[in-house]
Coordinates of C-alpha atoms in Angstrom, one line a residue:
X23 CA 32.1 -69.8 98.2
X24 CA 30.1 -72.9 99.2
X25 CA 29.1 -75.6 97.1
X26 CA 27.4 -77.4 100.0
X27 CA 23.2 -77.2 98.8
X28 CA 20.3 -77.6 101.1
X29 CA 17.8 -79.4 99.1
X30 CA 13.9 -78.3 100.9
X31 CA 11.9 -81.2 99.3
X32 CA 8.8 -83.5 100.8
X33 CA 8.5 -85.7 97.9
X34 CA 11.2 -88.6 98.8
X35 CA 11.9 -89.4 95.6
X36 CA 12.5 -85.8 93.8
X37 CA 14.8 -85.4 97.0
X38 CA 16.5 -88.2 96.8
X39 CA 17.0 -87.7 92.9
X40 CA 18.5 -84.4 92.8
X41 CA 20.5 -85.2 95.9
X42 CA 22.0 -88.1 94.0
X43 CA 22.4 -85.4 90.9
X44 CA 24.2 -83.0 92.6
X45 CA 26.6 -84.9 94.9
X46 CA 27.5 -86.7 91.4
X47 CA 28.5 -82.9 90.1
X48 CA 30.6 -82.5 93.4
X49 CA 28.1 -80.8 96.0
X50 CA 28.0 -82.0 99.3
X51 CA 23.8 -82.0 100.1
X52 CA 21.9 -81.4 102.8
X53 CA 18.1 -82.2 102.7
X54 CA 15.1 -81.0 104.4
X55 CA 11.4 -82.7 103.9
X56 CA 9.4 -80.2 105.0
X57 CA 9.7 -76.2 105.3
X58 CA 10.3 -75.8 109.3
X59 CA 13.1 -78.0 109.1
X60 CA 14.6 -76.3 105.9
X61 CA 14.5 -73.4 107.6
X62 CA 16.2 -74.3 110.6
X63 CA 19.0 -75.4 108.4
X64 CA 19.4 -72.3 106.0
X65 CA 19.3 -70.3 109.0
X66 CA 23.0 -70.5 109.4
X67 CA 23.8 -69.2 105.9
X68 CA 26.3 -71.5 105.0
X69 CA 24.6 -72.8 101.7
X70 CA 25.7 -71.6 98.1
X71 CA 22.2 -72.2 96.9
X72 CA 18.8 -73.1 98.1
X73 CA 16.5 -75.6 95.6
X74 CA 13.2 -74.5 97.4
X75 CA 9.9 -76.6 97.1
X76 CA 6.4 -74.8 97.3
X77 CA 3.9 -76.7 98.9
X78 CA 5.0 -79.0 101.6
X79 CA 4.3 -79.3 105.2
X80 CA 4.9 -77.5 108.3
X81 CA 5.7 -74.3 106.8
X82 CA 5.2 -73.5 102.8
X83 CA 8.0 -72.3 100.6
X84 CA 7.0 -68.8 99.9
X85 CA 7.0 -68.5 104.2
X86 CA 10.6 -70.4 104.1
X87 CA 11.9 -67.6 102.0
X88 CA 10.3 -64.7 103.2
X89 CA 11.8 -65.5 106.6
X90 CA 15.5 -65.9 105.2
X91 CA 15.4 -62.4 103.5
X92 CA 13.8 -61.5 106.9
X93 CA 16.5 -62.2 108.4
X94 CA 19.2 -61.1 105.4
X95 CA 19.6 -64.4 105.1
X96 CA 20.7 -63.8 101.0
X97 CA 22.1 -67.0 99.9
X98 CA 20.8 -67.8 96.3
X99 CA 17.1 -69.5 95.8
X100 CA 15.9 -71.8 93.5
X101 CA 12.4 -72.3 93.3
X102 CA 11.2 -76.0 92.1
X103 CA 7.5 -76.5 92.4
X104 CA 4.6 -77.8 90.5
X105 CA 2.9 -74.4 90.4
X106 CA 3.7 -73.3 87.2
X107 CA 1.7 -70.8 85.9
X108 CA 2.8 -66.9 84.8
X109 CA 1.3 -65.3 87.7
X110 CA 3.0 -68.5 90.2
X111 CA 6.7 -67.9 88.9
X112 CA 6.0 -64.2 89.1
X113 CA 4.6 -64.3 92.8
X114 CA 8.0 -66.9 93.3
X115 CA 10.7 -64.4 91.4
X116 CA 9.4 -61.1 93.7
X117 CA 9.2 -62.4 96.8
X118 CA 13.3 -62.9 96.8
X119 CA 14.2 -65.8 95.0
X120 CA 16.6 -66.2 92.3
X121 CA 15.1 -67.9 89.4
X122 CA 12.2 -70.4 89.2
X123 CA 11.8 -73.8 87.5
X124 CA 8.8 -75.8 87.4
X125 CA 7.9 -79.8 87.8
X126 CA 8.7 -82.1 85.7
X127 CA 12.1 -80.6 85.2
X128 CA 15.2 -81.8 83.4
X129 CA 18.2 -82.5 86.0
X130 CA 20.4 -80.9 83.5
X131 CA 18.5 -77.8 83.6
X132 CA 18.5 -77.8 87.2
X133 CA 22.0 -78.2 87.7
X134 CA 22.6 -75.6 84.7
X135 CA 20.6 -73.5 87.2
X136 CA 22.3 -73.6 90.4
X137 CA 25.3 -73.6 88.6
X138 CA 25.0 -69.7 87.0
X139 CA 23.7 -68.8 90.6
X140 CA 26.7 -69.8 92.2
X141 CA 28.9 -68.1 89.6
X142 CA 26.7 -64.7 90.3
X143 CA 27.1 -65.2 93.7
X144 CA 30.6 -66.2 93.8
X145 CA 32.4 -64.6 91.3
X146 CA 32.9 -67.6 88.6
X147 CA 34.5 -69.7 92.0
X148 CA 35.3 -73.3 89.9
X149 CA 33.0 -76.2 91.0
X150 CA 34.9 -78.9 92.8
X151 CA 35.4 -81.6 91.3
X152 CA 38.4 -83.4 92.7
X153 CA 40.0 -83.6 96.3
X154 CA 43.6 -84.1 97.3
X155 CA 45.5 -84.3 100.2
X156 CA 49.5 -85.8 100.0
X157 CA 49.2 -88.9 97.8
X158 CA 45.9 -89.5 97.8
X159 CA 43.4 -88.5 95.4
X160 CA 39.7 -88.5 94.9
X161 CA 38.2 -87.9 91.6
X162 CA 34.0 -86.2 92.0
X163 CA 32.8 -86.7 89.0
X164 CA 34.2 -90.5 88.1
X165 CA 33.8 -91.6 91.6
X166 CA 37.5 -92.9 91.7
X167 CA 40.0 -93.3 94.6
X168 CA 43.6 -93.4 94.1
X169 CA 46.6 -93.6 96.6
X170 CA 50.1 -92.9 95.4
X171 CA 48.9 -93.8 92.1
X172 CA 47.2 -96.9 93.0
X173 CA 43.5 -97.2 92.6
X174 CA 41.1 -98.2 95.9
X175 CA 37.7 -99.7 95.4
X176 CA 35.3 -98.0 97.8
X177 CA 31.9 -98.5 98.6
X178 CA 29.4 -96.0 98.0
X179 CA 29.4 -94.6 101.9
X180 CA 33.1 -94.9 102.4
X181 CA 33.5 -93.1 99.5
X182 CA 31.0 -90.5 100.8
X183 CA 33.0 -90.7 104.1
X184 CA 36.1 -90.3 103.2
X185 CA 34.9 -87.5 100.7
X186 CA 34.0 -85.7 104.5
X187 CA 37.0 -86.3 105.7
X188 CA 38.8 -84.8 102.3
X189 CA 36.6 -81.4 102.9
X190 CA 38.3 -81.3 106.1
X191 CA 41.9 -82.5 106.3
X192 CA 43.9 -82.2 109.4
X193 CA 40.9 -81.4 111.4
X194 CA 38.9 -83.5 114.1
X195 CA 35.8 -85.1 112.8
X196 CA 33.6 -85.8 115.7
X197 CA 30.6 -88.4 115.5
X198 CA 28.5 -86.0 115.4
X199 CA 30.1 -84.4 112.2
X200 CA 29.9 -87.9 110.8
X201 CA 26.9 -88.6 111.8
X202 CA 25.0 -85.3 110.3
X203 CA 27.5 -85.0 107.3
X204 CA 27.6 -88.8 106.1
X205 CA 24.6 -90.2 107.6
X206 CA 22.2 -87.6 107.9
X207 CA 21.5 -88.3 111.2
X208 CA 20.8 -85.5 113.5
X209 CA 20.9 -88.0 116.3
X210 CA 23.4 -90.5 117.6
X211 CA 21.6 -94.1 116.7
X212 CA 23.6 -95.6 119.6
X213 CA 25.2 -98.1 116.8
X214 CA 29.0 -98.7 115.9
X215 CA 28.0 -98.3 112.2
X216 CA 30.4 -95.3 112.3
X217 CA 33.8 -97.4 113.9
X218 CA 32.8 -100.4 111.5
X219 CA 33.0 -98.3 108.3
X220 CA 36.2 -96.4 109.4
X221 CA 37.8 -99.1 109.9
X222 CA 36.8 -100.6 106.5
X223 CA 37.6 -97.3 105.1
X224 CA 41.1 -96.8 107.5
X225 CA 42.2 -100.8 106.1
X226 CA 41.8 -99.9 102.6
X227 CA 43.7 -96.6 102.4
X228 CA 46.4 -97.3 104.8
X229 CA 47.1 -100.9 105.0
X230 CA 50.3 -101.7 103.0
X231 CA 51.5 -97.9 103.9
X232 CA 54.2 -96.8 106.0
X233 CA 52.1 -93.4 106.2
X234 CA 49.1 -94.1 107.3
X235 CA 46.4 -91.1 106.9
X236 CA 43.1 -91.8 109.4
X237 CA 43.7 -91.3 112.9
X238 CA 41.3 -91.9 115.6
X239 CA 41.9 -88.9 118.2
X240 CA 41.1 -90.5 121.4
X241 CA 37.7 -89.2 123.3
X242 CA 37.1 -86.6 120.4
X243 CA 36.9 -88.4 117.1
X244 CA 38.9 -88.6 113.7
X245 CA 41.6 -86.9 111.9
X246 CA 42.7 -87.4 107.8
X247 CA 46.4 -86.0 108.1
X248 CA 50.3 -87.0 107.6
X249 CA 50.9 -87.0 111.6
X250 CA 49.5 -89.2 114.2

């Protein structure tokens, strides 16, 4: 079961608020600020849940949702709107979504929320809350590092990047991955901001080591393993 969330949200700052929320409680998030785009990305149905605004631009909520279950798209909806009245959360609730919470809403609540959606929909699967891979832990909810016991000070985007790489051990990370999964960037800036932080990131893990765990795969990208 996922626990990656596509958060559909114009406002900036409710998005950015419940993205923060979430990744704190160990989702990886994905955000959309407007409805074409949110659709695009649910598309693939690779989300455990959906937190689905009402009114935003390009394409309104309701539309967004009646195009997934078009489509059997069934991944787990979560209205949050400022359209709060009986006959609103009604409307919401039997055109295919999941539950329904209205603005202002308490972050608890709304993590409460997607929470018993994702046990429904998954068979009580256990939120993540800590990664491991050979000596080297990473701890969600505290937002602590450790290596063979030993505790590594990361800043907030190499913790985020390394938390990427965690997801995926012994793969190849491209750029691209990188770029979309730490970044959000659906584009390549043209910048080195992604060799500059791994090599912040690769100096603090593996410096000191006769192990080291970041290889750079030549002409395809990154790889978090034991081997070179």
């Amino acid at each position: 079961m996922s626990h990656k969330i596509l958060v559909v949200e114009d406002d900036a700052a409710t998005a950015a608020y419940i993205a923060k929320g979430m990744t704190e409680a160990g989702f990886t998030v994905d955000l959309a600020d407007n409805g074409r785009d949110g659709l695009f990305l649910a598309s693939d149905g690779s989300y455990g849940a959906i937190i689905l605004d009402r009114m935003m631009p390009a394409m309104d909520g309701m539309a967004v949702l009646k195009a997934l279950r078009a489509a059997s798209i069934e991944t787990p909806v979560i209205f949050l709107s400022a359209l709060g009245t009986s006959e609103d959360r009604v409307e919401g609730l039997t055109s295919g979504s999941d539950d329904y919470l209205t603005k202002p809403f308490a972050f608890a609540e709304l993590l409460a929320r997607v929470q018993l959606l994702l046990r429904k929909a998954g068979g009580n699967a256990a939120i993540v809350t800590s990664l491991r891979y050979d000596d080297l832990d990473m701890d969600l909810l505290a937002r602590r590092v450790k290596r063979a016991g030993k505790a590594i000070d990361l800043q907030p985007r190499e913790f985020r990047l390394l938390e990427f790489f965690l997801r995926h051990p012994d793969q190849v990370v491209t750029r691209t991955m990188l770029l979309e999964g730490v970044w959000d960037y659906h584009f390549d800036p043209g910048t080195n901001v992604i060799d500059v932080h791994i090599s912040r990131l690769r100096r603090k893990l593996d410096d000191g080591s006769d192990r080291p765990l970041l290889h750079t795969v030549r002409g395809m990208g990154y790889r978090l393993g034991i081997d070179g």
